[in-house]
Tab-separated table of C-alpha atoms and ligand atoms in Angstrom:
chain	number	residue	atom	x	y	z
I	1	UNK	CA	10.470	-32.043	-27.351
I	2	UNK	CA	9.637	-29.125	-24.986
I	3	UNK	CA	11.262	-29.095	-21.828
I	4	UNK	CA	9.405	-30.650	-19.110
I	5	UNK	CA	7.293	-28.353	-16.044
I	6	UNK	CA	6.132	-30.957	-14.183
I	7	UNK	CA	6.285	-30.144	-10.453
I	8	UNK	CA	4.622	-29.077	-7.333
I	9	UNK	CA	4.640	-28.068	-3.684
I	10	UNK	CA	3.780	-25.390	-1.426
I	11	UNK	CA	4.902	-22.219	0.257
I	12	UNK	CA	3.377	-19.817	2.503
I	13	UNK	CA	3.382	-16.571	1.498
I	14	UNK	CA	4.223	-13.599	4.163
I	15	UNK	CA	0.230	-12.572	4.263
I	16	UNK	CA	-0.097	-16.168	5.729
I	17	UNK	CA	-1.927	-17.659	2.624
I	18	UNK	CA	-0.654	-21.245	1.139
I	19	UNK	CA	0.493	-21.043	-2.413
I	20	UNK	CA	0.621	-24.623	-4.007
I	21	UNK	CA	1.742	-25.226	-7.093
I	22	UNK	CA	1.069	-28.428	-9.584
I	23	UNK	CA	1.639	-27.932	-12.888
I	24	UNK	CA	1.417	-30.702	-15.795
I	25	UNK	CA	3.728	-30.965	-19.207
I	26	UNK	CA	2.847	-27.713	-20.830
I	27	UNK	CA	3.761	-28.114	-24.667
I	28	UNK	CA	5.068	-24.785	-24.907
I	29	UNK	CA	4.246	-24.502	-28.605
I	30	UNK	CA	0.688	-24.789	-27.823
I	31	UNK	CA	0.195	-20.970	-27.751
I	32	UNK	CA	2.742	-18.076	-29.362
I	33	UNK	CA	5.511	-16.988	-26.715
I	34	UNK	CA	8.183	-14.777	-26.892
I	35	UNK	CA	11.306	-16.453	-27.187
I	36	UNK	CA	14.374	-16.495	-25.339
I	37	UNK	CA	16.274	-13.657	-27.919
I	38	UNK	CA	13.135	-11.884	-27.513
I	39	UNK	CA	12.822	-11.649	-23.708
I	40	UNK	CA	16.536	-10.662	-23.461
I	41	UNK	CA	16.331	-7.400	-25.946
I	42	UNK	CA	13.782	-6.671	-23.750
I	43	UNK	CA	15.730	-7.143	-20.613
I	44	UNK	CA	18.769	-5.217	-21.497
I	45	UNK	CA	16.304	-2.138	-22.179
I	46	UNK	CA	15.101	-2.437	-18.278
I	47	UNK	CA	18.596	-3.260	-17.298
I	48	UNK	CA	19.508	0.260	-18.393
I	49	UNK	CA	16.067	2.157	-17.405
I	50	UNK	CA	16.530	0.408	-13.650
I	51	UNK	CA	20.299	0.400	-12.681
I	52	UNK	CA	21.753	3.301	-10.988
I	53	UNK	CA	25.175	3.869	-11.417
I	54	UNK	CA	27.476	4.554	-8.316
I	55	UNK	CA	28.056	8.292	-9.937
I	56	UNK	CA	24.122	8.861	-9.996
I	57	UNK	CA	24.063	7.611	-6.535
I	58	UNK	CA	26.465	10.128	-5.246
I	59	UNK	CA	24.658	13.035	-6.875
I	60	UNK	CA	21.378	11.523	-4.936
I	61	UNK	CA	23.467	11.492	-1.716
I	62	UNK	CA	24.275	15.311	-2.220
I	63	UNK	CA	20.701	16.484	-2.753
I	64	UNK	CA	19.296	14.269	-0.349
I	65	UNK	CA	21.635	15.814	2.218
I	66	UNK	CA	21.181	19.370	1.643
I	67	UNK	CA	17.423	18.298	1.827
I	68	UNK	CA	18.029	17.175	5.306
I	69	UNK	CA	19.755	20.104	6.085
I	70	UNK	CA	17.074	22.501	4.765
I	71	UNK	CA	14.349	20.501	6.926
I	72	UNK	CA	16.212	21.223	10.006
I	73	UNK	CA	16.645	24.621	9.430
I	74	UNK	CA	13.552	25.430	8.095
I	75	UNK	CA	9.660	24.489	8.935
I	76	UNK	CA	7.381	23.266	6.916
I	77	UNK	CA	9.265	21.600	4.488
I	78	UNK	CA	8.774	18.817	1.945
I	79	UNK	CA	10.964	16.528	4.123
I	80	UNK	CA	10.182	17.801	7.075
I	81	UNK	CA	13.055	16.606	9.828
I	82	UNK	CA	10.574	16.559	12.476
I	83	UNK	CA	11.602	16.871	16.355
I	84	UNK	CA	10.137	14.192	18.489
I	85	UNK	CA	10.747	15.348	21.893
I	86	UNK	CA	12.893	12.069	22.652
I	87	UNK	CA	15.944	13.589	24.095
I	88	UNK	CA	19.112	11.370	23.676
I	89	UNK	CA	19.815	7.874	24.266
I	90	UNK	CA	18.159	5.232	26.637
I	91	UNK	CA	20.191	4.311	29.631
I	92	UNK	CA	19.246	0.655	28.989
I	93	UNK	CA	18.233	0.976	32.643
I	94	UNK	CA	14.290	2.367	31.481
I	95	UNK	CA	11.742	-0.374	34.127
I	96	UNK	CA	8.194	-0.975	34.230
I	97	UNK	CA	5.046	-1.814	32.422
I	98	UNK	CA	4.137	-0.112	29.649
I	99	UNK	CA	1.228	-0.452	26.847
I	100	UNK	CA	1.839	0.202	23.277
I	101	UNK	CA	-0.492	0.600	20.491
I	102	UNK	CA	0.956	0.449	16.871
I	103	UNK	CA	-1.369	1.633	13.867
I	104	UNK	CA	1.272	0.731	10.989
I	105	UNK	CA	0.342	0.229	7.204
I	106	UNK	CA	-1.127	-2.984	7.439
I	107	UNK	CA	-1.802	-3.891	10.709
I	108	UNK	CA	-2.986	-2.558	14.493
I	109	UNK	CA	-0.980	-4.202	17.023
I	110	UNK	CA	-1.424	-3.803	20.910
I	111	UNK	CA	1.519	-4.632	23.030
I	112	UNK	CA	2.133	-4.992	27.007
I	113	UNK	CA	5.634	-4.672	27.131
I	114	UNK	CA	7.747	-5.169	30.430
I	115	UNK	CA	11.163	-3.362	30.694
I	116	UNK	CA	13.659	-5.335	32.932
I	117	UNK	CA	16.269	-2.895	32.555
I	118	UNK	CA	19.869	-4.175	31.578
I	119	UNK	CA	18.565	-3.899	27.720
I	120	UNK	CA	16.216	-6.384	28.698
I	121	UNK	CA	12.461	-6.671	28.261
I	122	UNK	CA	8.895	-9.277	28.431
I	123	UNK	CA	6.294	-8.621	25.542
I	124	UNK	CA	2.924	-9.905	24.708
I	125	UNK	CA	1.088	-8.873	22.004
I	126	UNK	CA	-2.305	-9.025	19.854
I	127	UNK	CA	-2.397	-8.219	15.926
I	128	UNK	CA	-5.392	-7.397	13.882
I	129	UNK	CA	-5.530	-6.825	10.144
I	130	UNK	CA	-6.974	-3.335	9.047
I	131	UNK	CA	-9.163	-3.964	6.043
I	132	UNK	CA	-8.891	-1.107	3.231
I	133	UNK	CA	-11.921	0.273	3.908
I	134	UNK	CA	-10.810	1.324	7.298
I	135	UNK	CA	-8.064	2.730	6.127
I	136	UNK	CA	-10.635	5.210	3.871
I	137	UNK	CA	-13.513	5.728	6.467
I	138	UNK	CA	-13.758	8.607	9.415
I	139	UNK	CA	-10.585	8.944	11.064
I	140	UNK	CA	-12.537	9.002	14.607
I	141	UNK	CA	-13.291	5.501	13.264
I	142	UNK	CA	-10.096	4.015	13.102
I	143	UNK	CA	-9.050	5.651	16.447
I	144	UNK	CA	-12.468	4.587	18.257
I	145	UNK	CA	-11.155	1.062	16.962
I	146	UNK	CA	-7.549	0.968	18.234
I	147	UNK	CA	-9.092	1.978	21.638
I	148	UNK	CA	-11.444	-0.636	21.661
I	149	UNK	CA	-9.165	-3.114	20.676
I	150	UNK	CA	-6.654	-1.851	23.542
I	151	UNK	CA	-9.778	-2.412	25.762
I	152	UNK	CA	-10.121	-5.833	25.291
I	153	UNK	CA	-6.657	-6.251	25.197
I	154	UNK	CA	-6.513	-4.747	28.903
I	155	UNK	CA	-9.446	-6.378	29.821
I	156	UNK	CA	-7.896	-10.035	28.721
I	157	UNK	CA	-3.985	-9.616	29.280
I	158	UNK	CA	-4.443	-7.481	32.473
I	159	UNK	CA	-7.907	-7.471	34.488
I	160	UNK	CA	-8.474	-11.116	33.631
I	161	UNK	CA	-4.808	-12.496	33.981
I	162	UNK	CA	-5.087	-11.027	37.678
I	163	UNK	CA	-3.172	-7.798	37.324
I	164	UNK	CA	-4.535	-5.053	39.436
I	165	UNK	CA	-5.118	-1.174	37.604
I	166	UNK	CA	-5.164	0.589	41.110
I	167	UNK	CA	-7.804	3.395	41.218
I	168	UNK	CA	-6.738	6.729	39.481
I	169	UNK	CA	-3.464	5.344	38.042
I	170	UNK	CA	-3.902	4.785	34.382
I	171	UNK	CA	-1.421	2.150	32.612
I	172	UNK	CA	1.708	4.493	30.780
I	173	UNK	CA	0.833	4.318	26.825
I	174	UNK	CA	3.467	4.767	23.839
I	175	UNK	CA	1.168	5.127	20.502
I	176	UNK	CA	3.317	4.659	17.624
I	177	UNK	CA	0.971	6.449	14.680
I	178	UNK	CA	3.725	5.849	11.622
I	179	UNK	CA	2.387	8.570	9.267
I	180	UNK	CA	4.169	12.202	9.549
I	181	UNK	CA	3.014	14.586	12.277
I	182	UNK	CA	4.414	17.793	13.506
I	183	UNK	CA	4.750	17.670	17.261
I	184	UNK	CA	4.912	20.461	19.449
I	185	UNK	CA	4.972	18.242	22.672
I	186	UNK	CA	5.796	14.392	22.981
I	187	UNK	CA	2.187	13.378	23.493
I	188	UNK	CA	0.832	15.696	20.749
I	189	UNK	CA	1.024	15.540	16.243
I	190	UNK	CA	-0.677	16.925	13.605
I	191	UNK	CA	-0.902	14.716	10.850
I	192	UNK	CA	0.685	16.160	8.189
I	193	UNK	CA	-0.572	13.950	5.386
I	194	UNK	CA	-1.754	10.308	5.089
I	195	UNK	CA	0.763	7.954	3.255
I	196	UNK	CA	0.600	4.316	2.184
I	197	UNK	CA	-2.347	4.442	0.872
I	198	UNK	CA	-4.137	5.360	4.125
I	199	UNK	CA	-6.889	8.186	3.056
I	200	UNK	CA	-9.394	8.583	6.301
I	201	UNK	CA	-11.209	11.766	6.144
I	202	UNK	CA	-11.318	14.544	8.878
I	203	UNK	CA	-7.590	13.579	10.061
I	204	UNK	CA	-5.178	15.622	8.395
I	205	UNK	CA	-4.363	18.804	9.349
I	206	UNK	CA	-5.618	17.421	13.133
I	207	UNK	CA	-4.398	16.510	16.390
I	208	UNK	CA	-4.188	12.524	16.417
I	209	UNK	CA	-3.124	11.436	19.632
I	210	UNK	CA	-6.462	14.238	21.093
I	211	UNK	CA	-8.554	12.246	18.707
I	212	UNK	CA	-6.714	8.910	20.449
I	213	UNK	CA	-7.686	10.552	23.838
I	214	UNK	CA	-11.113	10.608	22.684
I	215	UNK	CA	-11.635	7.224	21.580
I	216	UNK	CA	-9.881	6.283	24.683
I	217	UNK	CA	-12.195	7.930	26.799
I	218	UNK	CA	-15.383	6.941	25.211
I	219	UNK	CA	-14.085	2.887	25.342
I	220	UNK	CA	-13.036	3.879	29.436
I	221	UNK	CA	-9.520	2.763	28.569
I	222	UNK	CA	-7.654	3.005	31.451
I	223	UNK	CA	-4.189	4.491	30.292
I	224	UNK	CA	-2.462	7.763	29.950
I	225	UNK	CA	-1.478	8.702	26.627
I	226	UNK	CA	2.452	9.624	27.097
I	227	UNK	CA	4.044	9.528	24.106
I	228	UNK	CA	3.195	9.220	20.375
I	229	UNK	CA	5.729	8.286	18.671
I	230	UNK	CA	6.774	7.557	14.821
I	231	UNK	CA	8.142	3.953	14.006
I	232	UNK	CA	11.116	4.918	13.013
I	233	UNK	CA	11.904	6.900	16.193
I	234	UNK	CA	10.937	3.633	18.606
I	235	UNK	CA	13.141	1.786	16.243
I	236	UNK	CA	15.993	3.947	16.774
I	237	UNK	CA	15.480	4.210	20.534
I	238	UNK	CA	14.622	-0.043	20.634
I	239	UNK	CA	17.576	-1.051	18.906
I	240	UNK	CA	20.072	1.812	21.119
I	241	UNK	CA	18.420	-0.039	24.138
I	242	UNK	CA	20.538	-3.317	22.967
I	243	UNK	CA	22.694	-2.294	21.062
I	244	UNK	CA	24.486	0.881	21.799
I	245	UNK	CA	26.517	1.378	18.784
I	246	UNK	CA	23.407	2.172	16.886
I	247	UNK	CA	23.349	5.553	15.562
I	248	UNK	CA	20.581	5.640	13.025
I	249	UNK	CA	16.937	3.343	11.712
I	250	UNK	CA	15.171	2.631	8.926
I	251	UNK	CA	12.234	0.819	7.719
I	252	UNK	CA	11.336	-0.616	4.750
I	253	UNK	CA	8.311	-1.845	4.541
I	254	UNK	CA	4.969	-1.047	3.578
I	255	UNK	CA	6.075	2.413	3.366
I	256	UNK	CA	10.152	3.821	4.063
I	257	UNK	CA	11.486	6.040	6.754
I	258	UNK	CA	14.978	6.942	8.905
I	259	UNK	CA	15.292	8.236	12.450
I	260	UNK	CA	18.823	9.661	13.425
I	261	UNK	CA	19.680	11.391	16.822
I	262	UNK	CA	20.640	15.232	16.142
I	263	UNK	CA	22.225	17.712	18.156
I	264	UNK	CA	19.751	20.354	19.631
I	265	UNK	CA	21.820	23.056	18.143
I	266	UNK	CA	21.220	21.798	14.962
I	267	UNK	CA	18.142	21.878	15.014
I	268	UNK	CA	17.270	25.322	14.133
I	269	UNK	CA	14.119	25.663	13.623
I	270	UNK	CA	13.155	24.727	17.089
I	271	UNK	CA	14.488	27.812	18.742
I	272	UNK	CA	14.316	28.170	22.783
I	273	UNK	CA	12.563	25.479	24.595
I	274	UNK	CA	12.669	27.224	27.486
I	275	UNK	CA	13.922	25.308	30.954
I	276	UNK	CA	15.984	22.679	31.109
I	277	UNK	CA	18.921	20.624	29.684
I	278	UNK	CA	19.029	17.760	27.246
I	279	UNK	CA	22.140	17.947	24.167
I	280	UNK	CA	20.446	15.716	22.075
I	281	UNK	CA	16.991	14.912	20.188
I	282	UNK	CA	15.737	12.352	17.659
I	283	UNK	CA	14.474	13.350	14.279
I	284	UNK	CA	12.113	11.694	12.521
I	285	UNK	CA	13.342	12.482	8.734
I	286	UNK	CA	10.199	11.569	6.879
I	287	UNK	CA	12.458	10.608	4.217
I	288	UNK	CA	10.079	8.852	1.860
I	289	UNK	CA	8.595	12.676	0.822
I	290	UNK	CA	12.410	13.242	-0.754
I	291	UNK	CA	12.256	14.811	-4.275
I	292	UNK	CA	8.379	14.781	-4.162
I	293	UNK	CA	6.199	17.467	-6.068
I	294	UNK	CA	9.434	18.672	-8.065
I	295	UNK	CA	10.922	15.538	-8.896
I	296	UNK	CA	14.367	16.716	-9.867
I	297	UNK	CA	17.269	14.374	-8.237
I	298	UNK	CA	15.380	10.768	-8.302
I	299	UNK	CA	15.642	8.889	-11.798
I	300	UNK	CA	11.755	8.243	-12.469
I	301	UNK	CA	10.432	4.822	-15.161
I	302	UNK	CA	7.216	5.589	-17.188
I	303	UNK	CA	6.136	3.038	-14.680
I	304	UNK	CA	7.106	4.915	-11.638
I	305	UNK	CA	5.345	8.030	-13.056
I	306	UNK	CA	1.863	5.816	-13.549
I	307	UNK	CA	2.369	4.651	-10.241
I	308	UNK	CA	2.151	8.002	-8.673
I	309	UNK	CA	-0.321	9.329	-10.848
I	310	UNK	CA	-2.281	6.830	-10.590
I	311	UNK	CA	-2.172	6.861	-6.228
I	312	UNK	CA	-4.487	8.589	-3.773
I	313	UNK	CA	-1.408	11.038	-3.439
I	314	UNK	CA	0.004	12.053	-7.009
I	315	UNK	CA	3.312	14.053	-6.580
I	316	UNK	CA	3.847	13.007	-3.042
I	317	UNK	CA	6.303	10.583	-1.163
I	318	UNK	CA	8.495	10.186	-4.426
I	319	UNK	CA	11.279	8.634	-2.746
I	320	UNK	CA	8.991	6.012	-0.941
I	321	UNK	CA	7.313	4.899	-4.622
I	322	UNK	CA	10.393	3.909	-5.876
I	323	UNK	CA	11.391	1.878	-2.550
I	324	UNK	CA	8.629	0.937	-0.686
I	325	UNK	CA	6.906	-2.512	-0.201
I	326	UNK	CA	3.808	-1.242	-1.032
I	327	UNK	CA	5.010	-0.039	-4.431
I	328	UNK	CA	7.256	-2.556	-5.641
I	329	UNK	CA	4.450	-5.473	-6.790
I	330	UNK	CA	2.507	-2.411	-8.933
I	331	UNK	CA	6.269	-1.403	-10.845
I	332	UNK	CA	6.576	-4.673	-12.286
I	333	UNK	CA	3.072	-5.422	-12.651
I	334	UNK	CA	3.186	-2.799	-15.135
I	335	UNK	CA	6.359	-3.512	-17.091
I	336	UNK	CA	4.243	-6.813	-17.426
I	337	UNK	CA	1.166	-5.319	-19.002
I	338	UNK	CA	3.258	-2.833	-21.007
I	339	UNK	CA	4.464	-6.111	-22.608
I	340	UNK	CA	1.133	-7.454	-22.807
I	341	UNK	CA	-0.209	-4.501	-24.652
I	342	UNK	CA	3.515	-4.557	-27.155
I	343	UNK	CA	1.952	-7.918	-28.099
I	344	UNK	CA	4.922	-9.450	-26.680
I	345	UNK	CA	3.707	-11.540	-23.346
I	346	UNK	CA	0.808	-13.912	-23.403
I	347	UNK	CA	-0.507	-13.737	-26.895
I	348	UNK	CA	-3.731	-16.026	-27.290
I	349	UNK	CA	-4.233	-15.940	-23.469
I	350	UNK	CA	-7.003	-14.214	-21.061
I	351	UNK	CA	-4.707	-11.300	-18.831
I	352	UNK	CA	-7.460	-9.584	-16.925
I	353	UNK	CA	-6.492	-11.263	-13.936
I	354	UNK	CA	-3.268	-9.358	-14.335
I	355	UNK	CA	-4.527	-5.983	-15.415
I	356	UNK	CA	-5.694	-5.293	-11.680
I	357	UNK	CA	-3.770	-2.722	-10.248
I	358	UNK	CA	-1.907	-3.782	-7.259
I	359	UNK	CA	-3.056	-7.161	-7.593
I	360	UNK	CA	0.801	-8.006	-8.007
I	361	UNK	CA	2.280	-8.369	-4.434
I	362	UNK	CA	5.371	-7.146	-3.709
I	363	UNK	CA	5.910	-10.805	-2.062
I	364	UNK	CA	5.876	-12.266	-5.416
I	365	UNK	CA	8.944	-10.528	-5.896
I	366	UNK	CA	10.867	-12.078	-3.186
I	367	UNK	CA	9.534	-15.679	-4.037
I	368	UNK	CA	10.477	-15.449	-7.786
I	369	UNK	CA	13.937	-13.660	-6.836
I	370	UNK	CA	14.178	-16.765	-4.586
I	371	UNK	CA	12.862	-19.404	-6.627
I	372	UNK	CA	15.681	-22.521	-6.569
I	373	UNK	CA	14.681	-24.697	-9.389
I	374	UNK	CA	15.978	-24.799	-12.889
I	375	UNK	CA	12.880	-24.762	-14.297
I	376	UNK	CA	11.695	-21.808	-12.112
I	377	UNK	CA	8.255	-23.899	-10.957
I	378	UNK	CA	7.474	-21.619	-7.876
I	379	UNK	CA	7.024	-18.619	-10.864
I	380	UNK	CA	4.987	-21.307	-12.689
I	381	UNK	CA	2.719	-21.392	-9.820
I	382	UNK	CA	2.657	-17.788	-9.280
I	383	UNK	CA	1.524	-17.388	-12.307
I	384	UNK	CA	-1.187	-19.771	-13.026
I	385	UNK	CA	-2.246	-19.776	-9.481
I	386	UNK	CA	-3.349	-16.405	-9.908
I	387	UNK	CA	-3.202	-15.274	-12.799
I	388	UNK	CA	-4.211	-18.321	-15.035
I	389	UNK	CA	-1.717	-17.673	-17.215
I	390	UNK	CA	1.039	-20.291	-19.039
I	391	UNK	CA	4.861	-19.069	-18.999
I	392	UNK	CA	7.498	-20.456	-20.475
I	393	UNK	CA	11.161	-21.137	-18.867
I	394	UNK	CA	12.562	-17.624	-21.195
I	395	UNK	CA	9.901	-15.386	-19.941
I	396	UNK	CA	9.978	-17.149	-16.389
I	397	UNK	CA	14.132	-16.175	-16.578
I	398	UNK	CA	12.674	-12.890	-17.631
I	399	UNK	CA	10.356	-12.368	-14.790
I	400	UNK	CA	13.022	-13.288	-11.932
I	401	UNK	CA	15.576	-11.017	-13.856
I	402	UNK	CA	12.850	-8.025	-13.745
I	403	UNK	CA	12.232	-8.656	-10.156
I	404	UNK	CA	15.563	-8.640	-9.315
I	405	UNK	CA	16.300	-5.052	-11.138
I	406	UNK	CA	13.206	-3.501	-9.198
I	407	UNK	CA	14.236	-5.005	-5.801
I	408	UNK	CA	17.790	-3.878	-6.529
I	409	UNK	CA	17.223	-0.742	-7.275
I	410	UNK	CA	15.386	-0.041	-4.230
I	411	UNK	CA	17.960	-1.254	-2.135
I	412	UNK	CA	20.621	1.165	-3.852
I	413	UNK	CA	18.162	4.000	-3.276
I	414	UNK	CA	17.743	3.135	0.309
I	415	UNK	CA	21.708	3.057	0.823
I	416	UNK	CA	21.401	6.609	-0.749
I	417	UNK	CA	18.904	7.659	1.895
I	418	UNK	CA	21.277	6.489	4.272
I	419	UNK	CA	24.672	7.719	2.662
I	420	UNK	CA	23.267	11.149	3.641
I	421	UNK	CA	22.894	10.971	7.218
I	422	UNK	CA	26.182	9.185	7.938
I	423	UNK	CA	27.416	12.123	5.898
I	424	UNK	CA	26.117	14.787	7.271
I	425	UNK	CA	26.700	13.143	10.624
I	426	UNK	CA	30.389	12.623	9.678
I	427	UNK	CA	29.757	9.033	10.943
I	428	UNK	CA	31.977	6.818	8.078
I	429	UNK	CA	35.515	6.797	9.583
I	430	UNK	CA	34.137	5.275	12.482
I	431	UNK	CA	31.212	3.939	11.611
I	432	UNK	CA	28.481	3.384	12.828
I	433	UNK	CA	25.235	0.533	13.159
I	434	UNK	CA	22.089	1.194	11.460
I	435	UNK	CA	18.994	-0.794	12.904
I	436	UNK	CA	16.513	-1.728	9.951
I	437	UNK	CA	13.095	-3.227	10.038
I	438	UNK	CA	10.305	-3.717	8.092
I	439	UNK	CA	8.856	-6.715	5.794
I	440	UNK	CA	11.019	-5.726	2.670
I	441	UNK	CA	14.206	-5.515	4.861
I	442	UNK	CA	13.260	-9.079	6.685
I	443	UNK	CA	11.839	-10.585	4.327
I	444	UNK	CA	13.079	-9.558	0.842
I	445	UNK	CA	16.079	-12.331	0.049
I	446	UNK	CA	19.540	-9.967	-0.503
I	447	UNK	CA	17.634	-6.654	0.339
I	448	UNK	CA	20.280	-5.986	3.308
I	449	UNK	CA	23.834	-7.229	1.116
I	450	UNK	CA	22.437	-5.104	-1.531
I	451	UNK	CA	22.056	-1.914	0.551
I	452	UNK	CA	25.513	-2.953	2.038
I	453	UNK	CA	27.151	-2.955	-1.747
I	454	UNK	CA	25.172	0.390	-2.417
I	455	UNK	CA	27.309	1.832	0.304
I	456	UNK	CA	30.557	0.716	-1.053
I	457	UNK	CA	29.464	1.976	-4.484
I	458	UNK	CA	28.851	5.448	-2.739
I	459	UNK	CA	31.763	5.494	-0.277
I	460	UNK	CA	34.146	3.190	-1.648
I	461	UNK	CA	35.557	0.595	0.959
I	462	UNK	CA	34.383	2.986	4.516
I	463	UNK	CA	31.438	2.305	3.447
I	464	UNK	CA	31.661	-1.577	5.098
I	465	UNK	CA	31.888	0.614	8.560
I	466	UNK	CA	28.371	1.143	8.001
I	467	UNK	CA	26.188	-2.029	8.495
I	468	UNK	CA	22.643	-2.311	8.771
I	469	UNK	CA	20.748	-5.421	11.558
I	470	UNK	CA	17.774	-6.874	12.070
I	471	UNK	CA	16.380	-4.171	14.756
I	472	UNK	CA	14.580	-4.724	17.903
I	473	UNK	CA	10.578	-4.415	17.826
I	474	UNK	CA	10.612	-0.208	17.536
I	475	UNK	CA	6.714	-0.089	17.330
I	476	UNK	CA	6.384	-1.905	20.308
I	477	UNK	CA	9.578	-2.026	22.872
I	478	UNK	CA	10.957	1.264	21.387
I	479	UNK	CA	7.147	3.166	22.124
I	480	UNK	CA	7.326	1.544	25.671
I	481	UNK	CA	11.048	2.821	26.647
I	482	UNK	CA	10.335	5.820	25.082
I	483	UNK	CA	7.061	6.156	27.113
I	484	UNK	CA	9.264	5.578	30.152
I	485	UNK	CA	12.137	7.692	29.445
I	486	UNK	CA	9.331	10.503	29.446
I	487	UNK	CA	8.410	9.784	32.849
I	488	UNK	CA	12.008	9.819	34.099
I	489	UNK	CA	12.379	12.902	31.919
I	490	UNK	CA	9.816	15.321	33.318
I	491	UNK	CA	9.935	13.704	37.132
I	492	UNK	CA	13.989	14.888	36.793
I	493	UNK	CA	12.228	18.240	35.705
I	494	UNK	CA	13.799	17.964	32.051
I	495	UNK	CA	11.873	20.133	29.429
I	496	UNK	CA	8.850	19.043	31.533
I	497	UNK	CA	6.409	21.578	29.178
I	498	UNK	CA	6.820	19.358	26.226
B	514	BGC	C1	5.335	6.998	6.692
B	514	BGC	C2	6.387	7.635	7.884
B	514	BGC	C3	6.561	5.748	8.337
B	514	BGC	C4	6.896	5.266	7.121
B	514	BGC	C5	7.454	3.812	7.457
B	514	BGC	C6	5.750	6.251	5.773
B	514	BGC	O1	4.794	6.351	5.003
B	514	BGC	O2	5.211	8.539	6.356
B	514	BGC	O3	5.965	8.175	9.020
B	514	BGC	O4	8.191	5.772	9.140
B	514	BGC	O5	6.101	5.054	6.024
B	514	BGC	O6	6.382	2.966	8.294
């Protein structure tokens, strides 16, 4: 008798969709299926392709560190090591009401943040999901949309709530724009390139702060854009505001990146900033671009190469394409498609649904890995509900193991990036906290543990001194703190022109 696959239940996906699974007993002999031994043989192959040895990781760390250093010395490098004009850490005593707009890879968020000092704050926010069309239409239209949403938010959360906006006294705004922008001042930023699948024309090479200001004027929003920040910089500052042992911030979400605090003299390419005094500045590494174009250091599989070549930006964001949430589901889907083509999986079944690019959400990997049932009922649910495919237990065990390989590789590569900064800054002996945020870090089971394991593989037991923790809301709270720090800095006469 074939084993029963009867079961039912439901689960809420990160997208908000509810996945219900109801499965009847399916006679496994109905359809031709790969047997257990075949699947185990295939798994061995993928295991060697996706596994990173500690030695390989250390080599990546070395190359990564060199890249970070070159980025600080010379302008226009592939990993641009962007000076952010955020000078030093917050005191924790920053206070006041600030608005924050956060244009991320998936959502637009508008927040009102009240900083109360002593590392405390209050936050009210609204979220809008961005459509795929919005990511590709004229850049100015995208900023118009941000301004319109902000205008409505101000009306309903401040004006209608009885809040007063004094004549001529605009509310200070921090704009979190999570794409690489080269900055000459804190309220300016030229988009170097779109990432994460965005492609809005007439934006690359333009000052996005100026484009947003134009939209704010058009929609008569009573705000002043004080600071343009990256989500990693915001996360660095917000995490330090509540946990002063934070030295590095990382985002593992739709995209991936890191920021840290650097000594001013080490940022050689910055030259002389003129009158003022400060010792440190936050650097937005834009490390997702590591190994772009040349592909010398990262172990890319055939599937990674397909992901890259079929993306809207071939050759770019090489590190990010192996790690971030936008791509992991697609990598796994490409392996499945290869096995379909080889006649190993789903013989006699209609596979068109799973053959559509990007249809396999990275959230499915999390769900598959965390399926607690012996029969892997969750995986049955995913394949029947979304792709109309019947699976055997051997196949489901294979999918679960494959998800683990792809997710583990992402976490271990992430550890390499963190280790490169730790090495460069000499943080290993005394240790440090790394504020981390993003859907992968927050929702993928075991991601943080695997990053920590990776750090021990790289550094030995001292790797335990480097600990990641869930960061405070960088793009909202961090942005507000930076707007406050900028205001205070300028009032104190420190580098007032930047
Ligand atoms: C962007 C970064 C951003 C990261 C995380 C990357 O694609 O280039 O600016 O920090 O995603 O959101």
